[in-house]
PDB file of C-alpha atoms in Angstrom:
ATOM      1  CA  UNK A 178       6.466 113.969  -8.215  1.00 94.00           C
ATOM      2  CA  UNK A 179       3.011 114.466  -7.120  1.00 91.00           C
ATOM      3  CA  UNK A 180       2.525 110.903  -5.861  1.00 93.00           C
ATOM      4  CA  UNK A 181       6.063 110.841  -4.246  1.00 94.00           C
ATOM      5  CA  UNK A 182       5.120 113.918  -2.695  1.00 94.00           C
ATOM      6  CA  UNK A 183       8.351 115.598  -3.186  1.00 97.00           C
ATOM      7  CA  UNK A 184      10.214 117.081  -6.478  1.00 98.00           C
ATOM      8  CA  UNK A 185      11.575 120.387  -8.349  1.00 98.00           C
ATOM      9  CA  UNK A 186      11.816 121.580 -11.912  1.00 98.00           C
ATOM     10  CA  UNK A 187      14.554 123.455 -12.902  1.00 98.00           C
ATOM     11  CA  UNK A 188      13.542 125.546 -16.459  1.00 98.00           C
ATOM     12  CA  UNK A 189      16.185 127.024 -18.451  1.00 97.00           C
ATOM     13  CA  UNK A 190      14.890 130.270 -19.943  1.00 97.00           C
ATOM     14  CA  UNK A 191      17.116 133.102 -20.570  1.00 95.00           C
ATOM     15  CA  UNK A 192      18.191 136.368 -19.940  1.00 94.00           C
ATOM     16  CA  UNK A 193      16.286 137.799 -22.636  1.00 91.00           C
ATOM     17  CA  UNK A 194      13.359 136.267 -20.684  1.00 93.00           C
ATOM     18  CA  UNK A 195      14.092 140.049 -18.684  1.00 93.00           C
ATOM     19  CA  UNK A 196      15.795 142.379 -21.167  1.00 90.00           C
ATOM     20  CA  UNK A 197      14.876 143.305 -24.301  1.00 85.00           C
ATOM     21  CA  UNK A 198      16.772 143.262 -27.677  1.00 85.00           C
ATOM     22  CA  UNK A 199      16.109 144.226 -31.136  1.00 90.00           C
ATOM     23  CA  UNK A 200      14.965 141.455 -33.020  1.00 91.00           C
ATOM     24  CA  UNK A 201      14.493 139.111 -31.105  1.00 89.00           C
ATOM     25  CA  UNK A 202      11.197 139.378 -30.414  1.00 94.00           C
ATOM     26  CA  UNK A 203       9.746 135.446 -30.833  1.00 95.00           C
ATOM     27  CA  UNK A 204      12.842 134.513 -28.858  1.00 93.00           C
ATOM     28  CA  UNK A 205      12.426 136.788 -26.055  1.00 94.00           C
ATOM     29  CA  UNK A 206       8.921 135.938 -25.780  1.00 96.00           C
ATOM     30  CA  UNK A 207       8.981 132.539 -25.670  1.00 96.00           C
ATOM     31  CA  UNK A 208      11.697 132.593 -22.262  1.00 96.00           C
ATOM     32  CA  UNK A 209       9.525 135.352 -20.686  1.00 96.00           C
ATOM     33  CA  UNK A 210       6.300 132.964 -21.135  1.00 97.00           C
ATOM     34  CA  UNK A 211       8.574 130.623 -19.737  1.00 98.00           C
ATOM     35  CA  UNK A 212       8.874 132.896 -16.767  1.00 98.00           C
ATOM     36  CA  UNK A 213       5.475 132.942 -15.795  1.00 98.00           C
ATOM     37  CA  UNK A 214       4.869 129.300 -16.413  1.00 98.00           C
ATOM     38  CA  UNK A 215       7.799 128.771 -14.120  1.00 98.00           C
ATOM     39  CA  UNK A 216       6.349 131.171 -11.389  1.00 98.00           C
ATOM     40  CA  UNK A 217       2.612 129.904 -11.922  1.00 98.00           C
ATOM     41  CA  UNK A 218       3.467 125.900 -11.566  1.00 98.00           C
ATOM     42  CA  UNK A 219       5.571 127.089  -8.154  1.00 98.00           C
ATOM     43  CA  UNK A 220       1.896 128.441  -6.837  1.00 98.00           C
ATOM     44  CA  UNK A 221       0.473 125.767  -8.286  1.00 97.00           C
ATOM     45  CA  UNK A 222       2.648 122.629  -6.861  1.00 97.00           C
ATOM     46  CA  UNK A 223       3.694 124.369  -3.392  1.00 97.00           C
ATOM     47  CA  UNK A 224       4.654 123.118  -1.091  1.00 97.00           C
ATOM     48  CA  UNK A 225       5.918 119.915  -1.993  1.00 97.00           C
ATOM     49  CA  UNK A 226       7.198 120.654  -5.322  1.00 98.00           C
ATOM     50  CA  UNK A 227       9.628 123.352  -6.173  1.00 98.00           C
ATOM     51  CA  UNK A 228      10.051 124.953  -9.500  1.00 98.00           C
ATOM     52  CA  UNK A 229      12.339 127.911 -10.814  1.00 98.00           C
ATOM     53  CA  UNK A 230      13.474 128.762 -13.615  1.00 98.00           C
ATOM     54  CA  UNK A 231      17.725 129.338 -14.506  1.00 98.00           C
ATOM     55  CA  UNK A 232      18.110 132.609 -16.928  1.00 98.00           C
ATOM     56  CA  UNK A 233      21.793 132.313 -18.313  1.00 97.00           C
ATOM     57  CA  UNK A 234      23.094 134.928 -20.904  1.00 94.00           C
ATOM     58  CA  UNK A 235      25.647 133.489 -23.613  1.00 93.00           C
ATOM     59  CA  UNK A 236      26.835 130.083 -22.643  1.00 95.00           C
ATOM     60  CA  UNK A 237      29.893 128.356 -24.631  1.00 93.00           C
ATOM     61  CA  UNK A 238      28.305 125.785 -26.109  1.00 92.00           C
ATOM     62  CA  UNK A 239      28.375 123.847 -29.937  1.00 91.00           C
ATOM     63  CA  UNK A 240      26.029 126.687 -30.971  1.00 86.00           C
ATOM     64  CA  UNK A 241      28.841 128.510 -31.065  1.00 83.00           C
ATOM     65  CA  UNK A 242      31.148 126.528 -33.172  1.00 80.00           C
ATOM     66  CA  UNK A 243      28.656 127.651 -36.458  1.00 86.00           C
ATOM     67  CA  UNK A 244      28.238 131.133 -35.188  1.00 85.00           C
ATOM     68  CA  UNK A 245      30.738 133.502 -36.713  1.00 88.00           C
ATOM     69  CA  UNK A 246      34.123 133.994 -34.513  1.00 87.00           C
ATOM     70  CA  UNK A 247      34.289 137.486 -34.629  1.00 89.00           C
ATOM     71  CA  UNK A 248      30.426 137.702 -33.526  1.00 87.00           C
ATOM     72  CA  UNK A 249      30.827 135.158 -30.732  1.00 87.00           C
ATOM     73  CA  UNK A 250      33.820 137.079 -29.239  1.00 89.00           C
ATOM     74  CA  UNK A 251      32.182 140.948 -29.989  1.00 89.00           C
ATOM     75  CA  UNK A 252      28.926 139.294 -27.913  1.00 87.00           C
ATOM     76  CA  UNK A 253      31.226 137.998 -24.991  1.00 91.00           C
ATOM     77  CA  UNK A 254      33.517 141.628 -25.124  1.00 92.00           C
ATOM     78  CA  UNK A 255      30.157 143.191 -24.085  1.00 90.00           C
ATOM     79  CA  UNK A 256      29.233 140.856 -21.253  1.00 93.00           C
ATOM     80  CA  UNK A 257      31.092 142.918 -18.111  1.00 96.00           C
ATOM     81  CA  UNK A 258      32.732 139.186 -17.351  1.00 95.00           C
ATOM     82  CA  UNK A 259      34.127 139.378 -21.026  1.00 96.00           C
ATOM     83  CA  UNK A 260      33.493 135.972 -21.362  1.00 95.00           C
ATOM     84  CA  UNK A 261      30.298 133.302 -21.952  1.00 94.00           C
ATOM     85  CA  UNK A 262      29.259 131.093 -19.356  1.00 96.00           C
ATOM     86  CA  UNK A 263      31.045 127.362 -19.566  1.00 96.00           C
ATOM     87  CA  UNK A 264      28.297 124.920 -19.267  1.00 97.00           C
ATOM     88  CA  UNK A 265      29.490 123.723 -16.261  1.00 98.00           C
ATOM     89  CA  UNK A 266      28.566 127.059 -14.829  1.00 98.00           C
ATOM     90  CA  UNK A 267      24.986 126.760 -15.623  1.00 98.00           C
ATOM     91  CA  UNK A 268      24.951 123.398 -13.882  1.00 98.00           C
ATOM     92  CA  UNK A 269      26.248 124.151 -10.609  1.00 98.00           C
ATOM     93  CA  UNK A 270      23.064 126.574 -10.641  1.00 98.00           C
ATOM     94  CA  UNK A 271      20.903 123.449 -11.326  1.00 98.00           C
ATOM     95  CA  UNK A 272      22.499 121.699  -8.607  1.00 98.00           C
ATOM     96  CA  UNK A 273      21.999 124.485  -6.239  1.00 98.00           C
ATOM     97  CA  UNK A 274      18.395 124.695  -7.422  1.00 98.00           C
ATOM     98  CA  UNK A 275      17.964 120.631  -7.305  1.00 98.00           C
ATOM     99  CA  UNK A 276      19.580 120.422  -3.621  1.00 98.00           C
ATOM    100  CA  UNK A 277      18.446 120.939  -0.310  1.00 97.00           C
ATOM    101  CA  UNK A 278      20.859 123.735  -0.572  1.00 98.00           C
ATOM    102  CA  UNK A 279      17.638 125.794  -1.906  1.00 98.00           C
ATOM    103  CA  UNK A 280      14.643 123.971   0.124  1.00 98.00           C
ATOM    104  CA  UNK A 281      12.697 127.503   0.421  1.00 98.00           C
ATOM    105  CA  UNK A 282      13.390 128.630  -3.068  1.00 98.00           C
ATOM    106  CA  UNK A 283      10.463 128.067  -5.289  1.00 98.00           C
ATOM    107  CA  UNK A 284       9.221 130.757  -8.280  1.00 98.00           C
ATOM    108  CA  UNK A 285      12.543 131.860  -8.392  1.00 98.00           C
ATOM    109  CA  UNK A 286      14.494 133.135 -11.781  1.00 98.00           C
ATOM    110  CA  UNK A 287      17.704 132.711 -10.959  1.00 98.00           C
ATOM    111  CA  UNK A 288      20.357 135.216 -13.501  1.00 98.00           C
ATOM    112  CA  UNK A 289      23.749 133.590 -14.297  1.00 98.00           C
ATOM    113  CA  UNK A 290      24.678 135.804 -17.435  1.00 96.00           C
ATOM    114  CA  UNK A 291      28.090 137.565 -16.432  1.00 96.00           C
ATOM    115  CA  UNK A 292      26.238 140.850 -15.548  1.00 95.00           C
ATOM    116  CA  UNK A 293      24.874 141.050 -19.024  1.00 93.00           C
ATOM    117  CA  UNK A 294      21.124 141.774 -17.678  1.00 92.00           C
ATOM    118  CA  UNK A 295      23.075 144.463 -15.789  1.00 92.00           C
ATOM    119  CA  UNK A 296      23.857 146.910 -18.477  1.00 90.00           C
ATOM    120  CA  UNK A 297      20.969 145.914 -20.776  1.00 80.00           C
ATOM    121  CA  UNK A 298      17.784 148.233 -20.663  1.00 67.00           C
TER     122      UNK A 298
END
């Protein structure tokens, strides 16, 4: 990207990168590390190179098919869109992010979690 002069990175953290839940402590770590790698690299490789970061809460994916029902559905009953992401969701904000749609966006942590983060404290 560097010798191109031109890119982006799109990093896929998570919500918990923002909100904090019992017991999840490694987890929620890890994502908000993520975070500030994310915002350091966008200092870092301005202003050729664009980097942000996508924070989804619960997404419908084959995770899910080995998680217990009943706990998959409780989780997505408490998200105020009652419902996980589909991962074609989460891509269109990778698109967005990859396009020229979002040429001045850089550093950015962009929340696609159904309002989740908005009722967590």
């Amino acid at each position: 990207m560097q010798k191109n002069g031109a890119g982006v990175i799109i990093n896929t953290a998570s919500v918990h990168g923002i909100r904090g839940v019992a017991g999840w402590t490694a987890y929620q770590a890890a994502k908000g590390g993520l975070l500030s790698l994310t915002r350091t690299l966008a200092a870092d490789c301005a202003p050729n190179i664009r980097v942000n970061a996508i924070l989804p809460g619960g997404v419908n994916t084959p995770a899910q098919a080995i998680t217990d029902p009943a706990l998959v559905e409780e989780s997505a009953k408490r998200t105020p869109m009652t419902r996980f992401a589909e991962p074609e969701e989460i891509a269109e904000v990778a698109l967005f992010l990859a396009s020229d749609s979002s040429s001045f966006v850089t550093g950015a942590a962009i929340v696609a979690d159904g309002g989740l983060s908005s009722i967590l404290t």
